[in-house]
mmCIF file of C-alpha atoms in Angstrom:
data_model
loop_
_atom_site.group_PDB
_atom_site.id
_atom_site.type_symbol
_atom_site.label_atom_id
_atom_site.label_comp_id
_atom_site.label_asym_id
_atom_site.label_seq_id
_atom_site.Cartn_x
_atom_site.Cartn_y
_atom_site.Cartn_z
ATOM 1 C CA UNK P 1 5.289 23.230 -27.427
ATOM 2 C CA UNK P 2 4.208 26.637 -25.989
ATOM 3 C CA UNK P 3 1.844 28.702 -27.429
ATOM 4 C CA UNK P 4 0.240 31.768 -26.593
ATOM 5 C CA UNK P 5 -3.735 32.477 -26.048
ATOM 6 C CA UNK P 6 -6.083 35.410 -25.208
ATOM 7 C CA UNK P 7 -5.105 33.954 -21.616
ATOM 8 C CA UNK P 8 -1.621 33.758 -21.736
ATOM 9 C CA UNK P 9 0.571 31.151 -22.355
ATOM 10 C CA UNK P 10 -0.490 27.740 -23.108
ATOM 11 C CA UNK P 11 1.307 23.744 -23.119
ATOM 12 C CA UNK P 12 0.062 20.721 -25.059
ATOM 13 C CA UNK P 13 -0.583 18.115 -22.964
ATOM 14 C CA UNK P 14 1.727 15.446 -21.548
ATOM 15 C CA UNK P 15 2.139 12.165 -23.462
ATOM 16 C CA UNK P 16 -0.298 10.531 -21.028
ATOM 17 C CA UNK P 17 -3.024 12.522 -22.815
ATOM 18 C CA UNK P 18 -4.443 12.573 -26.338
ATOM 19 C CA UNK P 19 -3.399 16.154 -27.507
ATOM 20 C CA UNK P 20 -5.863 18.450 -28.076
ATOM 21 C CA UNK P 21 -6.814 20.436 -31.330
ATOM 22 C CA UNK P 22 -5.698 23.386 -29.229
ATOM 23 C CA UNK P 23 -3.127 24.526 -26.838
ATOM 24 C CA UNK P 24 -4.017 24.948 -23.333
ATOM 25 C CA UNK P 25 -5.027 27.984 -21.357
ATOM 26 C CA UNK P 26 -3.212 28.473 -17.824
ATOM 27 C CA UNK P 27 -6.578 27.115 -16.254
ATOM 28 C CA UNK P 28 -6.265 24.403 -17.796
ATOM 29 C CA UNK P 29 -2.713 23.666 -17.062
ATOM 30 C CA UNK P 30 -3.747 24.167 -13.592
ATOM 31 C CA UNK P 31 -6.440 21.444 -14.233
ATOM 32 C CA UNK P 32 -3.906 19.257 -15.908
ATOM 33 C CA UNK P 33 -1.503 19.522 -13.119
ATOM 34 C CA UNK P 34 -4.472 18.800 -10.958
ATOM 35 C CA UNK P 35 -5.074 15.706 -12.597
ATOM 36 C CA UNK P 36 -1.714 14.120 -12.570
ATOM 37 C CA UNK P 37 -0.938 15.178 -8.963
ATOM 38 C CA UNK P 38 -4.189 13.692 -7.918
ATOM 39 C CA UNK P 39 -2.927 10.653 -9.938
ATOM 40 C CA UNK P 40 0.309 10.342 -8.339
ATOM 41 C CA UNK P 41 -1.076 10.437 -4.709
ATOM 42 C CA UNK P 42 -3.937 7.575 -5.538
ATOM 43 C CA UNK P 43 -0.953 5.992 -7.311
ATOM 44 C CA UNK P 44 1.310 6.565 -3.942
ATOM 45 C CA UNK P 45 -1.616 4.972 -1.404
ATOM 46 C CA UNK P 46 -1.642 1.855 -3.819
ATOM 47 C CA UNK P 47 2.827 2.026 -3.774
ATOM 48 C CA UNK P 48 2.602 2.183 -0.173
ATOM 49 C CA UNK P 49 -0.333 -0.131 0.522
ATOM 50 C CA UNK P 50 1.655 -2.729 -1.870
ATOM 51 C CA UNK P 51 5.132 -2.238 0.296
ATOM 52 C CA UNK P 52 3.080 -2.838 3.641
ATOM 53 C CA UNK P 53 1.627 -6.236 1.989
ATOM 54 C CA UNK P 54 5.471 -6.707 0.677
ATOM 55 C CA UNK P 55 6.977 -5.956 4.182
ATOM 56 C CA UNK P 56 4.356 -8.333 5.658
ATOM 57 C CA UNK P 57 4.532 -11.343 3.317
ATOM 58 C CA UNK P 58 8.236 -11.122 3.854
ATOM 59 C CA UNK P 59 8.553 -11.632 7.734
ATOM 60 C CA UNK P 60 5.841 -14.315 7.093
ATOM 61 C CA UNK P 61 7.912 -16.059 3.899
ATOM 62 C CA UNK P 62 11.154 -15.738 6.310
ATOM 63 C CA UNK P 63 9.584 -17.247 9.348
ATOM 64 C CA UNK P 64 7.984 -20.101 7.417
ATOM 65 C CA UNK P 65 11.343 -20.873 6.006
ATOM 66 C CA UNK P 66 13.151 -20.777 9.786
ATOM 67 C CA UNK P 67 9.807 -23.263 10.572
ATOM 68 C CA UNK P 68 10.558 -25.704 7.578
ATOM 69 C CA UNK P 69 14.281 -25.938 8.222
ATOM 70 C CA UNK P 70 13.364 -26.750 11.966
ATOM 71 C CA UNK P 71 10.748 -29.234 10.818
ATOM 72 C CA UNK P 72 13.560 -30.785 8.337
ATOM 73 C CA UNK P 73 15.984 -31.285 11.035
ATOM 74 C CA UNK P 74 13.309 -32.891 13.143
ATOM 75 C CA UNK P 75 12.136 -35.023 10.472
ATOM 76 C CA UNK P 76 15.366 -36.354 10.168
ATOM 77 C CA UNK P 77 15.963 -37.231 14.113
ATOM 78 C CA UNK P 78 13.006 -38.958 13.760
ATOM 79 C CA UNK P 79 13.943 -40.847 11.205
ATOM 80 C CA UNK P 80 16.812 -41.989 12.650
ATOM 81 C CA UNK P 81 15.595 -42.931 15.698
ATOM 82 C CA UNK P 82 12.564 -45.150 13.499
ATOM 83 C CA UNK P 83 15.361 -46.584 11.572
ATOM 84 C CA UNK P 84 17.429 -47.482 14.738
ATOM 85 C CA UNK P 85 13.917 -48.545 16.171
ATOM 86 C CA UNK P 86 13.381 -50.905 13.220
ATOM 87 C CA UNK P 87 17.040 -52.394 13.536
ATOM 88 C CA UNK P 88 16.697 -53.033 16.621
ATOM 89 C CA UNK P 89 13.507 -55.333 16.271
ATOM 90 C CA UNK P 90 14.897 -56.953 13.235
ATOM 91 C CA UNK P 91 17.534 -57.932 15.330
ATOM 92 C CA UNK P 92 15.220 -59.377 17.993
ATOM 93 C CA UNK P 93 13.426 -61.617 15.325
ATOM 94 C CA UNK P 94 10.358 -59.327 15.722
ATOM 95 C CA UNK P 95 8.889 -62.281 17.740
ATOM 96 C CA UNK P 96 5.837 -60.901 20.014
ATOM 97 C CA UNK P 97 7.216 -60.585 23.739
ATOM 98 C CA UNK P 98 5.448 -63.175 25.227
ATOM 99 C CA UNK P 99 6.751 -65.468 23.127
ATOM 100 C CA UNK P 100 10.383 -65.277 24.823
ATOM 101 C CA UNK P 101 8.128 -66.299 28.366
ATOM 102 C CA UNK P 102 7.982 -69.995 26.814
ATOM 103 C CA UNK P 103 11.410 -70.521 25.383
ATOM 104 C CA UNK P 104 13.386 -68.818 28.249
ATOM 105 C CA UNK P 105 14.935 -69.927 31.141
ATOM 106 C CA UNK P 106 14.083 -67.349 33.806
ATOM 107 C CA UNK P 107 10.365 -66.420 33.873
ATOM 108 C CA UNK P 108 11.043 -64.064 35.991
ATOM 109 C CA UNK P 109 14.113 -62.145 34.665
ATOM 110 C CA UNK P 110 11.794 -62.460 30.904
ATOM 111 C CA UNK P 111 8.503 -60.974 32.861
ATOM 112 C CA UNK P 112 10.955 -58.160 33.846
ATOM 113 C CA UNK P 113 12.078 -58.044 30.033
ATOM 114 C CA UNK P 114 8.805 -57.981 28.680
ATOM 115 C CA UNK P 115 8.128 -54.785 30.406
ATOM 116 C CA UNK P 116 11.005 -53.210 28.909
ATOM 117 C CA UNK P 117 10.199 -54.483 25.574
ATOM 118 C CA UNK P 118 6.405 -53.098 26.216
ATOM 119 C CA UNK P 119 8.159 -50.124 26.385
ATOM 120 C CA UNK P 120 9.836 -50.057 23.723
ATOM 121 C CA UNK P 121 6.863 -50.747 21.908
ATOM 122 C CA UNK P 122 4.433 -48.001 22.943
ATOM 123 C CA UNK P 123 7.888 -45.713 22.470
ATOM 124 C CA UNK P 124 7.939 -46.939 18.468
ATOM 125 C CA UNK P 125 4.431 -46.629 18.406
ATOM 126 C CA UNK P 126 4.881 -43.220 19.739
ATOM 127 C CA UNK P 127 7.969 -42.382 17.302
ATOM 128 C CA UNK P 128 5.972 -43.254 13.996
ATOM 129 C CA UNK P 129 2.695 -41.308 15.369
ATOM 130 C CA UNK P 130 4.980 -38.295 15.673
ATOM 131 C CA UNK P 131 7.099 -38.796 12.187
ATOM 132 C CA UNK P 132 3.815 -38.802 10.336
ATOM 133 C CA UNK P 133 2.551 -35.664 12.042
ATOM 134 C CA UNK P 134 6.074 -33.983 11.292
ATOM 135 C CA UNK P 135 5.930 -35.324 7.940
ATOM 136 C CA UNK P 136 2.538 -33.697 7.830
ATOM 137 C CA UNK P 137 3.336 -30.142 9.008
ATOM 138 C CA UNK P 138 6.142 -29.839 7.024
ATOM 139 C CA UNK P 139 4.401 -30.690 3.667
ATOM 140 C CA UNK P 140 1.866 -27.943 5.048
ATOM 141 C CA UNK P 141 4.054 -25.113 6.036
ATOM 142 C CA UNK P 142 6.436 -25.801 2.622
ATOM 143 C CA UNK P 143 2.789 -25.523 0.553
ATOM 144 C CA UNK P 144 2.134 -22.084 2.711
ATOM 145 C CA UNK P 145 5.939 -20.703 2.333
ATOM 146 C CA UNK P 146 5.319 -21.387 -1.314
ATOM 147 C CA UNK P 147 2.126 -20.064 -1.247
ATOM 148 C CA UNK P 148 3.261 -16.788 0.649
ATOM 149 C CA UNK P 149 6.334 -16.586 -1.977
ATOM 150 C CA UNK P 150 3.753 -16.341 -5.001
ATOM 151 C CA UNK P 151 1.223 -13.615 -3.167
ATOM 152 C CA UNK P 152 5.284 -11.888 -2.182
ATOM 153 C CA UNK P 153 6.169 -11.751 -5.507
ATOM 154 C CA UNK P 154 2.435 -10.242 -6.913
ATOM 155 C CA UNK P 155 3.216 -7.574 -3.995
ATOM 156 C CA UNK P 156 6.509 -6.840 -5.375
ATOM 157 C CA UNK P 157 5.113 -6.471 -8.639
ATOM 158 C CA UNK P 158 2.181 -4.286 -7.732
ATOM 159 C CA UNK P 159 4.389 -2.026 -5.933
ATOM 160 C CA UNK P 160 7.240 -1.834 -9.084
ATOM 161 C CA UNK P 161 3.632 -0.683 -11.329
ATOM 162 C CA UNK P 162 2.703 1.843 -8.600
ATOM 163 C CA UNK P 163 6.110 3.144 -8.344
ATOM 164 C CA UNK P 164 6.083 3.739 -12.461
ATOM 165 C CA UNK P 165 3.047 5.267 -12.003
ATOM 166 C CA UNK P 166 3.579 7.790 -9.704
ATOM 167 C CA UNK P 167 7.373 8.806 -11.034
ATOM 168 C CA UNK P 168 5.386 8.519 -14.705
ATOM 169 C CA UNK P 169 2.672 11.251 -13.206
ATOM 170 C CA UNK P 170 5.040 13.606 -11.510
ATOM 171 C CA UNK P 171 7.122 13.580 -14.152
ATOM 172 C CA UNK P 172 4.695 14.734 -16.914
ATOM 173 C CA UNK P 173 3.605 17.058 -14.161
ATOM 174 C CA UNK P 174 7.034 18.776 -13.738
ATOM 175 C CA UNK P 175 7.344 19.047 -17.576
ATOM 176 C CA UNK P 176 4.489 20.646 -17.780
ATOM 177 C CA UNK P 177 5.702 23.107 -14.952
ATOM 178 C CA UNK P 178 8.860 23.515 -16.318
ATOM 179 C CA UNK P 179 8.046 25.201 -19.359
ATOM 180 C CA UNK P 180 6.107 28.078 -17.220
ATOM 181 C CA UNK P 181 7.453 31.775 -16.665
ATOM 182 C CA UNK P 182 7.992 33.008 -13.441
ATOM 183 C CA UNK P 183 4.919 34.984 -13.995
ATOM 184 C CA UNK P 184 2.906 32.081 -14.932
ATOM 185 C CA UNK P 185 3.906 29.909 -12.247
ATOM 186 C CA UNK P 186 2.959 32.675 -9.612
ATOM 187 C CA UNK P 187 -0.192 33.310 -11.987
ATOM 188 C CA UNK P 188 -0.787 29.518 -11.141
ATOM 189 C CA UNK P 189 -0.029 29.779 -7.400
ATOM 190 C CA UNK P 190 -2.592 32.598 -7.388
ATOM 191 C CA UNK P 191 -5.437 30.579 -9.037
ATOM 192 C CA UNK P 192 -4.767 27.807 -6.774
ATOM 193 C CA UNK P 193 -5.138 30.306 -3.615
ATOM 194 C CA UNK P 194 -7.990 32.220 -5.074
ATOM 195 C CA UNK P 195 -9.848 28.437 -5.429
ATOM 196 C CA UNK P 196 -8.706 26.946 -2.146
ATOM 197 C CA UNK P 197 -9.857 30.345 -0.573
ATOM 198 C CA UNK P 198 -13.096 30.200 -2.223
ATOM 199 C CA UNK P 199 -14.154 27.225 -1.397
ATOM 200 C CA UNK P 200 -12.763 27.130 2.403
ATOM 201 C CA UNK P 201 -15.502 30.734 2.315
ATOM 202 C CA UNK P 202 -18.224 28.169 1.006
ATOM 203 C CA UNK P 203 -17.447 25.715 3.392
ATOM 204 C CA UNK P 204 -16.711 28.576 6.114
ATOM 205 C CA UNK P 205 -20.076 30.057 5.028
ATOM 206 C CA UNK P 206 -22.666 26.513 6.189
ATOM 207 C CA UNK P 207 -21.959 27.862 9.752
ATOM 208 C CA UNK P 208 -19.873 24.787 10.534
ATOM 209 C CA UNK P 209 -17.466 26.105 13.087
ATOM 210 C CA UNK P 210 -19.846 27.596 15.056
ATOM 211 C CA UNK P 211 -20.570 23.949 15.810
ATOM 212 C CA UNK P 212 -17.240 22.779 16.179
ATOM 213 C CA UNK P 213 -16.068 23.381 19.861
ATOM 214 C CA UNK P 214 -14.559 20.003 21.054
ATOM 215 C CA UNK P 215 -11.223 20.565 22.187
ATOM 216 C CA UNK P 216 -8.191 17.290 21.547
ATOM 217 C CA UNK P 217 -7.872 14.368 23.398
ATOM 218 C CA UNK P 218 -4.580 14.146 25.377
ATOM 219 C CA UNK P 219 -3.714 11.252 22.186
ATOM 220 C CA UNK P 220 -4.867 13.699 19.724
ATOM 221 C CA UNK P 221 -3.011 16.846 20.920
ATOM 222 C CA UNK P 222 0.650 15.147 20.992
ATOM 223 C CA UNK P 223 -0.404 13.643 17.355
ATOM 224 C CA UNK P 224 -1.128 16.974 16.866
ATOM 225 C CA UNK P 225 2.147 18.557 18.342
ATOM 226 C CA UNK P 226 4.059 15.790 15.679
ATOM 227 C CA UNK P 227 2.955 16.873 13.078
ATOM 228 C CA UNK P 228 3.306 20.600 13.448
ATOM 229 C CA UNK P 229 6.640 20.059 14.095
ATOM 230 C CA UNK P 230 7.041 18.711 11.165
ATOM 231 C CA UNK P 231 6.199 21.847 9.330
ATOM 232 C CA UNK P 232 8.918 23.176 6.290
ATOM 233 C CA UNK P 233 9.695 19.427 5.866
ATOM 234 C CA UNK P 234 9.241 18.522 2.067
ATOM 235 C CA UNK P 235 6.451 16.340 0.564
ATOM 236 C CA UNK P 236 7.935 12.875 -0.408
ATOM 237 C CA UNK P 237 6.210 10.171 -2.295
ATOM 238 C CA UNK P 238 5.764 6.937 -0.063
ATOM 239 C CA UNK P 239 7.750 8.501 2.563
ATOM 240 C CA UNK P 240 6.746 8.389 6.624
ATOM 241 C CA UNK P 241 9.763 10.648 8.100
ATOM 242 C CA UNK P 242 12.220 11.429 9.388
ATOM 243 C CA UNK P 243 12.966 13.656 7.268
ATOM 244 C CA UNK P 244 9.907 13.738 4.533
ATOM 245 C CA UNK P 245 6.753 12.654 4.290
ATOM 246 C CA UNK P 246 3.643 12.350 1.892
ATOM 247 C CA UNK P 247 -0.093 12.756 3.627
ATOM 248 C CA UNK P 248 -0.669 9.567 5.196
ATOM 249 C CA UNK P 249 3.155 9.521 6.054
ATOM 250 C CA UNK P 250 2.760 12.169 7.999
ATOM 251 C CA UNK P 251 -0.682 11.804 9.978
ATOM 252 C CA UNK P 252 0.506 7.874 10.481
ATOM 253 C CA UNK P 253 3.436 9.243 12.117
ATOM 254 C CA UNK P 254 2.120 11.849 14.150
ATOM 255 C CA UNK P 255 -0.402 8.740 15.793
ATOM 256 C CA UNK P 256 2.485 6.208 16.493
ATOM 257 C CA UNK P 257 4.132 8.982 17.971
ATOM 258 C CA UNK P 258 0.637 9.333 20.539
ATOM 259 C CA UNK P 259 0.947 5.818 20.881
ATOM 260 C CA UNK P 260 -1.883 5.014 18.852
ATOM 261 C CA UNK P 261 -0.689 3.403 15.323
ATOM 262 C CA UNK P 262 -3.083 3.602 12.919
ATOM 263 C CA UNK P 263 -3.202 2.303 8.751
ATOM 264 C CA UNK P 264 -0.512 3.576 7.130
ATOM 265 C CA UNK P 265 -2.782 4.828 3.725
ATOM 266 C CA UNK P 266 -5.550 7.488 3.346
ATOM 267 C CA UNK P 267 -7.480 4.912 1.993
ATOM 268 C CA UNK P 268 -7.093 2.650 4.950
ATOM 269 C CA UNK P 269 -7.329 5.105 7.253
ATOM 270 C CA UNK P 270 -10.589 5.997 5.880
ATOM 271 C CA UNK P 271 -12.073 2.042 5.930
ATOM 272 C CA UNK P 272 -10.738 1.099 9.546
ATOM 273 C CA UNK P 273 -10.827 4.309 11.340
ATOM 274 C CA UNK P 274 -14.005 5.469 13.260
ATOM 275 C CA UNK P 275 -15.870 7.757 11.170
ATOM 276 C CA UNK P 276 -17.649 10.827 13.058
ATOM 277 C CA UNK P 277 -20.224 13.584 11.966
ATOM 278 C CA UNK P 278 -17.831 16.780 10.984
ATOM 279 C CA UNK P 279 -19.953 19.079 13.793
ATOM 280 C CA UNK P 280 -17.909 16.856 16.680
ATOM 281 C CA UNK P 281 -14.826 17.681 14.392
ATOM 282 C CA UNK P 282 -12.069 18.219 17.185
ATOM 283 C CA UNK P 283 -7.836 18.933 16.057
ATOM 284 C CA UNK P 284 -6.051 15.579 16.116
ATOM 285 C CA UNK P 285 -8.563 14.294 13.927
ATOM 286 C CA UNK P 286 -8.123 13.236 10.618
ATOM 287 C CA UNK P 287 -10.114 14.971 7.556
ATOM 288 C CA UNK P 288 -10.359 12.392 4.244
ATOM 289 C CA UNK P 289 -10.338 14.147 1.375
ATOM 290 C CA UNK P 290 -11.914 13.712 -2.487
ATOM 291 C CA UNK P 291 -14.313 10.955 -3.283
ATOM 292 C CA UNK P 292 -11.522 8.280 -3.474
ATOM 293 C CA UNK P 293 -9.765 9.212 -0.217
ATOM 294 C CA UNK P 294 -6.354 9.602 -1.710
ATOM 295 C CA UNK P 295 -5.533 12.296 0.361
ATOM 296 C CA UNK P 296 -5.540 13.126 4.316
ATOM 297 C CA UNK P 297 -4.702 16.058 6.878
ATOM 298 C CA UNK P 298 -4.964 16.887 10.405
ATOM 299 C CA UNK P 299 -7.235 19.016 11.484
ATOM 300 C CA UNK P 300 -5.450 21.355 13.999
ATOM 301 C CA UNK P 301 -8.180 24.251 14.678
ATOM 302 C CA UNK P 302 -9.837 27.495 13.437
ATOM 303 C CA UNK P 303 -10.721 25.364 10.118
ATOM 304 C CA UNK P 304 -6.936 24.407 9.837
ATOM 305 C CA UNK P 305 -5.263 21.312 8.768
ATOM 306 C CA UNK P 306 -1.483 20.665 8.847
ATOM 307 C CA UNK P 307 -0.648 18.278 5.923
ATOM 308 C CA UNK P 308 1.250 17.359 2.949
ATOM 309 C CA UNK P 309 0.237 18.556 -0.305
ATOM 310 C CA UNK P 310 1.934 17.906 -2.732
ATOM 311 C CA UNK P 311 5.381 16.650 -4.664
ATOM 312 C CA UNK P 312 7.521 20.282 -5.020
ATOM 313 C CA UNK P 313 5.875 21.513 -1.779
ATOM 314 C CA UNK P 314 6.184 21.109 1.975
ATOM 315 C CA UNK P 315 4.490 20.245 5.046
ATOM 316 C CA UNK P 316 1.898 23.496 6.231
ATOM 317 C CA UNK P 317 -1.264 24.769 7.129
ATOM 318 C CA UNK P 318 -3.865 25.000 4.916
ATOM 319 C CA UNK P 319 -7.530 25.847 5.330
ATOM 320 C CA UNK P 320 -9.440 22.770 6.040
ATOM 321 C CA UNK P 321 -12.594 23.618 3.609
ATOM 322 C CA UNK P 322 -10.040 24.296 0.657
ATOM 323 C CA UNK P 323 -10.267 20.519 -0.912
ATOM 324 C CA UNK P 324 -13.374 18.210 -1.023
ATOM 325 C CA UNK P 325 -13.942 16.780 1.933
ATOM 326 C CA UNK P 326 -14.833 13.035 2.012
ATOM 327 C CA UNK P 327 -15.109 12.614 5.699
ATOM 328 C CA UNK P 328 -13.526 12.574 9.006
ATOM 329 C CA UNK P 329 -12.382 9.859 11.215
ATOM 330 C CA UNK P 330 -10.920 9.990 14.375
ATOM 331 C CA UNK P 331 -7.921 7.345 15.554
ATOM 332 C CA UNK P 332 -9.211 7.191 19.189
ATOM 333 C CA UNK P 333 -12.259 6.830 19.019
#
């Protein structure tokens, strides 16, 4: 439903929203689209966080299964061998060795056999110590592969929820989009500019650069030559390149490709990276931003970042200041 306000024209909300008694202003379209976006990229950190787990699980569940069938087919050598053992003193009465020293013969030629037959006992003894401990590691690696199938399949699950999540988000989001003019849609480009510029001026305005001097670390500067080449290349949900990328995609990328992997999410990237004050801010590192991390760029210089906004918009520069910054962390530290 459009309908038109003192500001222009205005969209109900998506379904994912109670509608309001009133239609909505451009502004706060531009809110609403901030809100699902925002959605979709904590939604895409928790899609891509799930598919490492998935990914991980999966080499483990495969491995464990190459380890039981290995244990299985040793398990049953060893049995064999215990059952020929077990013939074999069946057929020999089972009588002690030394026995055969007072019914025999040849003393001699029975000393030399009860050697043998010592042998053969410590080897038996031997064979049933190491059945039971095969018998034992195989019940525990089949309880762990079953184990690791369960937390597999909860990691296949929370990844299928994340994925409706985000494609439920950007969805509403490009409805909402869809039903703009020309002239609102670059009415909506322009608010977004005039806010990103004004607070990059705040930001700009504390007298931070003036601090910021450090120049990159050989690491940083070839993360950093990555990723700019990477500019023009569209935003992608849970992608990490060739091609396309989403934000962590892209700065996880642009560190392998220094040689230095780091976590593959914002979020992560945020826990396990070293965190440093933003006055020793240097490009190559990595600026977290809004209060839940979701999002990430690289800080290239001059209050830059190169990153990934955004589904329906490509890699670029953007002023650093333009988004709330969390933090910064730096991978080689």
């Amino acid at each position: 439903m459009i309908a038109v306000t003192a500001q222009g024209a205005a969209f109900a909300f998506p379904v994912t929203e109670p509608r309001p008694d009133r239609p909505l202003s451009i502004a706060e379209v531009r809110k609403e689209l901030n809100r699902l976006y925002h959605d979709a990229e904590v939604a895409t950190d928790a899609y891509n966080a799930a598919n490492e787990k998935v990914d991980k699980q999966s080499r483990r569940v495969t491995a464990l299964a190459e380890d039981v069938a290995e244990g299985e087919k040793k398990l049953e050598m060893l049995k064999a061998r215990a059952g020929a053992a077990a013939r074999l003193q069946y057929q020999s009465g089972g009588l002690p060795p030394e026995v055969y020293l007072y019914l025999s013969d040849d003393p001699q030629q029975d000393l030399n056999d009860v050697g043998v037959a010592h042998q053969v006992q410590e080897g038996t003894t031997d064979l049933l110590i190491a059945l039971t401990t095969t018998q034992e590691d195989l019940r525990e690696k089949s309880e762990d592969a079953s184990d690791q199938l369960q937390k597999l399949e909860a990691g296949r699950k929370a990844k299928a929820n994340a994925q409706t999540e985000i494609e439920e988000r950007i969805s509403a989001a490009e409805k909402l989009e869809s039903k703009l003019k020309k002239e609102e849609l670059d009415r909506l480009l322009a608010m977004e500019q005039e806010a990103g510029a004004e607070a990059q001026s705040a930001w700009l305005s504390s007298g931070i650069l003036k601090d910021i001097k450090a120049e990159a670390s050989a690491q940083g500067a070839k993360a950093l030559a990555y990723a700019i080449l990477q500019i023009g290349k569209p935003y992608e949900w849970g992608a990490e390149g060739p091609n396309s990328y989403d934000c962590s995609g892209l700065t996880s990328q642009a560190w392998a490709a220094a040689k230095r992997p780091i976590p593959r999410t914002s979020q992560e990237q945020w826990r396990q990276l070293a965190h440093i004050d933003i006055k020793e801010l240097r490009p190559g590192d990595l600026i977290i931003y809004h209060r839940d991390a979701s999002h990430v760029g690289m800080y290239i210089g001059h209050g830059s970042i190169v990153h990934a906004p955004r589904p329906g918009r490509n890699v670029t520069i953007a002023d650093a200041g333009s988004m709330y910054i969390l933090g910064v962390v730096r991978p080689d530290k």
